[in-house]
Short mmCIF file of C-alpha atoms in Angstrom, two decimals:
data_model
loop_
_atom_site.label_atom_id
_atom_site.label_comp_id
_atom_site.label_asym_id
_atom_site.label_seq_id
_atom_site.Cartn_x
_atom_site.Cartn_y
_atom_site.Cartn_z
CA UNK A 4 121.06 158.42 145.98
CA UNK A 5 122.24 156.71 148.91
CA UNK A 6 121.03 155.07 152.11
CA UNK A 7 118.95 156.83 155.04
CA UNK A 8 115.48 157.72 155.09
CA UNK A 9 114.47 160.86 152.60
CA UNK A 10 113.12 163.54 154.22
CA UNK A 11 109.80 163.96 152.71
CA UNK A 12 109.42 167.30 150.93
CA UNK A 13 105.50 168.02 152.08
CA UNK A 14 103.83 170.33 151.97
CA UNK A 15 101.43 168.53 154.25
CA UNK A 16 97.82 168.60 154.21
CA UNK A 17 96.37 169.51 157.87
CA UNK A 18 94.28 166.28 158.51
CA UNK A 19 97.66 164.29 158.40
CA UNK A 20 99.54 166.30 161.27
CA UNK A 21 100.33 165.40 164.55
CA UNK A 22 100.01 169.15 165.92
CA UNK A 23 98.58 171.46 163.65
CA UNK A 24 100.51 174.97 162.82
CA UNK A 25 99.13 177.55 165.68
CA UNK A 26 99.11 181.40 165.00
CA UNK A 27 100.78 182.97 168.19
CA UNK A 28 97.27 184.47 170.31
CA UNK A 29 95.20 182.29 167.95
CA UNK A 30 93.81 182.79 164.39
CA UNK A 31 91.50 184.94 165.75
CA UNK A 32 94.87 187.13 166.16
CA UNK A 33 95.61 186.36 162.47
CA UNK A 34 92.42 187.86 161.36
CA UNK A 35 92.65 190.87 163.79
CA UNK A 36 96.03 191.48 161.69
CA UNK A 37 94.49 190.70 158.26
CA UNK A 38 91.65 193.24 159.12
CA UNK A 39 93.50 196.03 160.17
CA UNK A 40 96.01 196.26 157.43
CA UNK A 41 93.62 195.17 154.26
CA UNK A 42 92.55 197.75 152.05
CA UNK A 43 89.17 197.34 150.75
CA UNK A 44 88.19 198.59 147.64
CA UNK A 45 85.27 200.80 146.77
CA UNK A 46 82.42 198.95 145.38
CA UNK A 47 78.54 198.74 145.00
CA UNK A 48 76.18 196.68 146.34
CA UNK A 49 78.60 193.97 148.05
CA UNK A 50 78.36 194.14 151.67
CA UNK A 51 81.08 191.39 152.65
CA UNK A 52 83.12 189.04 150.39
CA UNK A 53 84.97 185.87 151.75
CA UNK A 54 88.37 185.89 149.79
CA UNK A 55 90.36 182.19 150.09
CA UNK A 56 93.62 182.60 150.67
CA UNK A 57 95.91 179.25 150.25
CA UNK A 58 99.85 179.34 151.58
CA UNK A 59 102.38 177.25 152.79
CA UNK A 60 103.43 177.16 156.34
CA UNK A 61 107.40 176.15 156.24
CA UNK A 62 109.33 174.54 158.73
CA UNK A 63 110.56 177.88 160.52
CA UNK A 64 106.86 178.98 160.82
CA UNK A 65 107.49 181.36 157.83
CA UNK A 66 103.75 181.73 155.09
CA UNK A 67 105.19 181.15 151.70
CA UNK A 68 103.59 180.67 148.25
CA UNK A 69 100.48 182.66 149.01
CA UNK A 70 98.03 182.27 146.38
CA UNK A 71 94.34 183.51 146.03
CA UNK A 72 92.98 180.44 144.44
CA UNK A 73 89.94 181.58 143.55
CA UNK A 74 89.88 185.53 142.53
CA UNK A 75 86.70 187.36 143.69
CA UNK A 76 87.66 190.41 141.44
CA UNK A 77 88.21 193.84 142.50
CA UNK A 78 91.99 193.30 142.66
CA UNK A 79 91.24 191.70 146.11
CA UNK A 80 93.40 188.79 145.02
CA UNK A 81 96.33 191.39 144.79
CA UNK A 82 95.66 193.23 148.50
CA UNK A 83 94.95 189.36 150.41
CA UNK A 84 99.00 188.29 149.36
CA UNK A 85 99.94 191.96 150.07
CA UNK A 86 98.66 191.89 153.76
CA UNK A 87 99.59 188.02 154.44
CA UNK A 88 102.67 189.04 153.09
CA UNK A 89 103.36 192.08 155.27
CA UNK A 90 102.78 190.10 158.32
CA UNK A 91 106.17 188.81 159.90
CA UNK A 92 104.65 186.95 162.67
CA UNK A 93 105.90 183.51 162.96
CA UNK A 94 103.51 180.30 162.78
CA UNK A 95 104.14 177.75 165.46
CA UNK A 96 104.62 175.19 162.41
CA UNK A 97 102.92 172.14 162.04
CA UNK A 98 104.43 168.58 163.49
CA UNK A 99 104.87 164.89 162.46
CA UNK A 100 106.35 163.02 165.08
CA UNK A 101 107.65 166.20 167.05
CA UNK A 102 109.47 167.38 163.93
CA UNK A 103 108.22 170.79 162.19
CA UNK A 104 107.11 169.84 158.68
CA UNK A 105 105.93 172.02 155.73
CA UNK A 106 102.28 172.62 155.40
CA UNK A 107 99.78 173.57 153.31
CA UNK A 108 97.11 175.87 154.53
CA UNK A 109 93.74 177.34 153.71
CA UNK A 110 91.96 179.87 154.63
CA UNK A 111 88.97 182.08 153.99
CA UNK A 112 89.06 185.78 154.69
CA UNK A 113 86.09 187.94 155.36
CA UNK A 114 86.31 191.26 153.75
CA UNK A 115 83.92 193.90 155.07
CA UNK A 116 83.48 196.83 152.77
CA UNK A 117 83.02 199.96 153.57
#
């Protein structure tokens, strides 16, 4: 390795940010989007279910490695990284002294069913 500074790889946690990734119109936007193209599945007695999503916002605004940490069952796991994969709207990507950096990103997603 030589000189020069390494770029750090992130992915970066929010709370360390300079300017936090923005969803273009605002997350409520995002969740407009998440709520129109999710599937929900049959089921009994459940009226609404939050479902965590956790992905990566890169550099270029892109979502990558979207993961469902926590599976609430129902193969909702499977339809949350189908939709947030589906959606090809950019992030405004997160900063660090006005350069884009990688960051990590959670969020909860409330599924009504039907």
């Amino acid at each position: 390795s030589g000189g020069g500074e390494e770029e750090p790889k992130g992915p970066y946690i929010e709370a360390t940010l300079d300017v936090k990734p923005s969803f273009p119109g605002g997350i409520d936007n995002f969740y407009k989007y998440v709520a129109k193209n999710f599937k929900t599945p049959e089921m009994d007695n459940e009226k609404a279910i939050k479902v965590y999503v956790s992905f990566v916002i890169e550099k270029d605004g892109t979502m990558t490695d979207i993961r469902v940490p926590r599976n609430p069952g129902y193969g909702l796991d499977k339809e949350a990284i189908r939709v947030l994969k589906s959606l090809n709207i950019k992030w405004s990507p997160g900063m660090i002294k006005g350069k884009p950096v990688r960051t990590s990103y959670n969020l909860p997603i409330n599924v009504q069913v039907r």
